[in-house]
Each structure stands twice: as structure tokens, then as C-alpha cells.
Amino acid sequence: MPLYNTQTLKIYNSLSGEKETFKPIHEGNIGMYVCGPTVYSNVHLGNVRTFMSFDVIFRYLLHLEYKVRYVRNITDVGHIVDDAEDGEDKIAKKARLEQLEPMEVVQRYTVDFHEILKAFNFLPPSIEPTATGHIIEQIEIIKKIIASGIGYEANGSIYFDVVKFNETNHYGRLSGRNIEDMLANTRDLDGQSDKRNPQDFALWKKAEPQHIMRWPSPWSDGFPGWHLECTAMSTKYLGNHFDIHGGGMDLKFPHHECEIAQNEACTGQTPVNYWMHANMLTLNGKKMAKSTGNNILPREILTGENTILSKAFSASVARFFMLQAHYRSILDFSDDAIVAAEKGYKRLMEAMEVIKQLPTASKSTIDIAAWKQSCYDAMNDDFNSPILIAQLFEGVRYINLINDGKESLTAADLEIFSLAMNAFVFDVLGLEDEKTTDSSNDKLEGAVNMLISMRNQARADKNFALSDQIRDQLIALGIQLKDGKEGTTFSV
């Protein structure tokens, strides 16, 4: 019997505003879509927190032995996103400022995104589609929405008629808004006067002559609207009706609201059973913003090269810190908070070493089955990672008591206990033991220093061909040598 049949999982559904018992559309199979990054800059810490929340959700669903198709997109299309300045899309603006092709910008920051998520031990999604790879699908959806009478053309652009849609559907039910209140929230787009109603949103925008990223369509050379890409990619890979759609709280309106409307206009059915939204991350009690300097990038946490923290922290410590708050709670990041989290993380890792050498006894004095179920109960309650962590520290207390001879477990119970601790700490929460990582880093440093010594000897022997070969092959592996007055150092 699969594990999911023994557990009752409840998920807070943003659509109903309540925790609901999770029941997949197809037994044993789950389709989950999460809105990915717009790749015009380094991924920021708030994004990492959102994606980490869904990484843990993905991990737990896999742990319950569901077959999960997890789709997380890359937004690489030159559309106008919600807060773009003067109607200029952010990828094109970055390309113009740095004198690059837009796809060079996309590639640079997609690589950065993947590197950061790998450092934080995220599982890769099952499918990672790009918006530019699905222009044809987006055009086909627009055709269907026009055919339904909800989409209309104006000067080469296509808009979604929100008022007409609302005659037979409820636009605003996810965010709890109504048509009258939406005037103040209408996005400022070029061609605003082309709309029938100020609340209407763009499905396709005709590109101005200076707009770099553009594609041919039946209506104009242009680009798709922001909301359309996720409708196209989620339904292509998960079907018109799937289980879970996630993203940051800031996407609830207008992005997810518009996704629902597009899908219902196109297919006649609601697309998603469970809408999930992760809350925001603040820094020292204030909103994170580059303009105020109240900002830190994920990589800067790992290197210590910032003015916010007292030192560098490992990715696992940062991950442990974030998971101490429920994904629907606001989380405040500060030096004091992550220093405290590091102490807790180390206690947990030390216990995970001690558990390997615990003695066994002829009888158990601890109810391990009840403790194990308490861990499941925490995660079954809308993926409550802080309660799970509290239960894991109860497990740490048991480890210390057994190690001190004050409590005991039979060999069978100790195996159950050890497997459960390892499953929840490493598989579900996705933590890594720093000592293992440090050992790998030490080996890398030793190997590179040996090659630097060989290169120095080659230079001393005037064997510049060998010297250059060592340097170039290290560069090809992503290891950069730096020659200075104090000798040669390297960076990865």
C-alpha cells in the first residue's frame, strides 16, 4: 500500500480560504505548476523562499509515494511585467543597458538561477518550460478566447474583456475582488485607450518599432501578455484541469486571477483544484529593496560579502532558517535570526551523527510510532515545517536520552526511528550535512592547489604551453585562477 493511503493531507486553498483534504484528480498522480522567475537579474532571496516552499511540498508529496509532475516555468519573453518602467520590458531594458542580445541576458540569469537553487539543494522540476518556447501555444489559446467572444482585437493588440467574462463567471474570486474595485489596479500599458474597459488585460501586444523581442501572429508582430504564458504551459503539460498551482502571494492578483479567467474562457472549466501562495520575506523588519540598500542576494549569504550579516552562512543553515517559518507566514531575515538558526541546525546535525551509534535494548521506553506520526501530522497540516522541526528536536531529545542510558529502544524501533529522522531531515526538509559538503570542498581545494603548484613549476621551467593548458582547463571547469603579489588563488 502506498504511503499516501495511510496519511490525510490537508492543504490551505487560497480559492476557498480554508484547509481542505487533498484528493488528487487521478489517484496516485499529482500535477503541480509553480510560476518561475523572470530572468532579467539575479534571483532574489524572496524568490528563493517561495521556490523553497514548493521544493519542500514537492519533496513531501514524493515521500508520500505520489507520482508528481512538477512544472516550473522560466519567463524569458519580452513582455511588459507588472512594474516595468515606462512600459519597457525588463529583459529588453537590461539588454539595452548592457549592450547584449536579450537572450544573452536570459541565459546569464537562468544559469544564475539554477546555480543558486542547486546550492540550496532544490530538486529540479519535472519540466522547466520557457515562455519563448511556447509562443505557438499562446497564439492558439488567444484564437480560442477570441472565438468565445471574450477576446477582441484593437489596432493589432488583443485584449480580454473582463466585464463580458464576468457576466457568466466570477472574475476576482481568487483575490476576493470585484469589478468595481479593480479600476485602481489596472496595469498601465501602452495602448490603454484601445481597451473597451480599463480593467481588460492584454493577451497579445502589438510591438512598437523599438521593441526588440517580437514574434509574428495573425494580428501583428508582437509579444504575448504576461498572464498568457502560464496558462499555455500549465495546460500543455498538466491538462486543462490539474491539482496544484503555486506561486508567491504577490501573484494572486492580477496574474493568477487572469490565468483562471483565460482558462475558463478557453476551455469552459476551472483549471486548478488547489491554489497555494507563499508569503513574503522581509529584511530587518522592512521590505527588501535595492533602492534603500535593505537587500541581500542569496549568493552574498554564502560568501559573506555583504553589509547585512556578521559572517558567511552555509546554504543548509539558510534553508533551515527559512523552514522554521510556515510558508504562508511572513518571514523576517536578520543576522540575529540566522545566527540562532545556525546553532539549531548544528544541534540537529550532531544528533544525526549520534543516532548512528546508539545502543539497543531488549525493550523500548519511548513510543516511536506516536512520535513518527506526529512528524507526519505536522506535514499533513498544510506542510507545517516549523511544527515538523519542533518534532525533530523532540527526536533529538530522545537521541540524547538514549545515548545517556536514560531511555532505550529495541533494535527494530531504533531502525524505524533512524529511518524516520533521516527521511524528514534530509529527504523532506532537504537539509544537507555541512561536514559532508566541507569534506568535498577540502578535496577540491587540495586538488586545485596541487594543479597551481604544477603550473607554477611549469612557468618556472618556461613551459608556458603546459602552464596555459592547466589554466584553460580549470577555466573550462568553472575554476578561475587569479595571479597576484601574494601568489595564485582560485575562485569557483
CSV table of N, CA, C and O in Angstrom, one decimal, residues 56 90 92 97 158 171 230 249 270 284 301 330 333 360 375 394 408-409 411 425 442:
chain,number,residue,atom,x,y,z
A,56,VAL,N,9.9,21.9,-0.8
A,56,VAL,CA,9.6,21.0,0.3
A,56,VAL,C,8.2,20.3,0.1
A,56,VAL,O,8.0,19.2,0.4
A,90,LYS,N,11.5,44.3,-18.9
A,90,LYS,CA,12.8,44.3,-18.1
A,90,LYS,C,13.9,43.6,-18.8
A,90,LYS,O,15.1,44.0,-18.7
A,92,ALA,N,14.4,43.4,-22.1
A,92,ALA,CA,14.9,44.3,-23.2
A,92,ALA,C,15.7,45.5,-22.6
A,92,ALA,O,16.7,45.9,-23.1
A,97,LEU,N,20.8,48.3,-21.7
A,97,LEU,CA,21.8,48.9,-20.8
A,97,LEU,C,23.2,48.2,-20.8
A,97,LEU,O,24.2,48.9,-20.7
A,158,ILE,N,-4.5,42.3,-28.8
A,158,ILE,CA,-5.7,41.5,-28.4
A,158,ILE,C,-5.9,41.7,-26.9
A,158,ILE,O,-4.9,41.6,-26.1
A,171,TYR,N,-15.0,37.0,-12.1
A,171,TYR,CA,-13.6,37.4,-12.2
A,171,TYR,C,-13.3,38.1,-10.9
A,171,TYR,O,-13.9,39.1,-10.5
A,230,CYS,N,1.7,31.4,-18.6
A,230,CYS,CA,1.5,30.3,-17.6
A,230,CYS,C,0.3,29.5,-17.9
A,230,CYS,O,0.3,28.3,-17.6
A,249,MET,N,2.7,35.2,-3.0
A,249,MET,CA,1.4,35.9,-2.6
A,249,MET,C,1.2,37.0,-3.6
A,249,MET,O,0.0,37.4,-3.9
A,270,THR,N,-12.8,25.4,-14.8
A,270,THR,CA,-11.8,26.0,-13.9
A,270,THR,C,-10.5,25.1,-13.9
A,270,THR,O,-10.6,23.9,-13.9
A,284,ASN,N,15.4,42.6,8.2
A,284,ASN,CA,15.4,43.5,9.4
A,284,ASN,C,14.1,44.3,9.6
A,284,ASN,O,14.1,45.5,9.9
A,301,ILE,N,24.9,35.7,1.0
A,301,ILE,CA,24.8,34.9,2.3
A,301,ILE,C,25.9,33.9,2.3
A,301,ILE,O,26.5,33.7,3.4
A,330,ILE,N,4.7,35.6,7.0
A,330,ILE,CA,5.8,36.5,6.6
A,330,ILE,C,7.0,36.1,7.5
A,330,ILE,O,6.9,35.7,8.6
A,333,PHE,N,14.2,38.2,7.9
A,333,PHE,CA,15.5,37.7,7.8
A,333,PHE,C,16.4,38.7,8.5
A,333,PHE,O,16.3,39.9,8.2
A,360,THR,N,21.2,-0.4,21.6
A,360,THR,CA,19.8,-1.0,21.6
A,360,THR,C,19.6,-1.8,22.9
A,360,THR,O,20.6,-2.1,23.6
A,375,CYS,N,5.3,13.6,13.3
A,375,CYS,CA,6.0,14.3,12.2
A,375,CYS,C,5.1,14.3,11.0
A,375,CYS,O,5.1,15.4,10.3
A,394,GLU,N,12.3,17.1,19.3
A,394,GLU,CA,11.9,16.1,20.3
A,394,GLU,C,12.6,14.8,20.0
A,394,GLU,O,13.1,14.1,21.0
A,408,SER,N,15.5,3.9,26.3
A,408,SER,CA,16.0,2.8,25.5
A,408,SER,C,15.1,2.4,24.3
A,408,SER,O,13.9,2.7,24.4
A,409,LEU,N,15.6,1.8,23.3
A,409,LEU,CA,14.9,1.4,22.1
A,409,LEU,C,15.4,0.0,21.7
A,409,LEU,O,16.6,-0.3,21.8
A,411,ALA,N,16.1,-2.8,18.8
A,411,ALA,CA,16.8,-2.7,17.5
A,411,ALA,C,15.8,-2.3,16.4
A,411,ALA,O,16.1,-1.5,15.6
A,425,VAL,N,14.6,14.8,7.9
A,425,VAL,CA,15.7,15.9,7.9
A,425,VAL,C,16.2,16.1,6.5
A,425,VAL,O,16.4,17.2,6.0
A,442,ASP,N,37.1,20.6,0.8
A,442,ASP,CA,38.6,20.4,1.1
A,442,ASP,C,39.3,19.6,0.1
A,442,ASP,O,40.4,20.0,-0.3
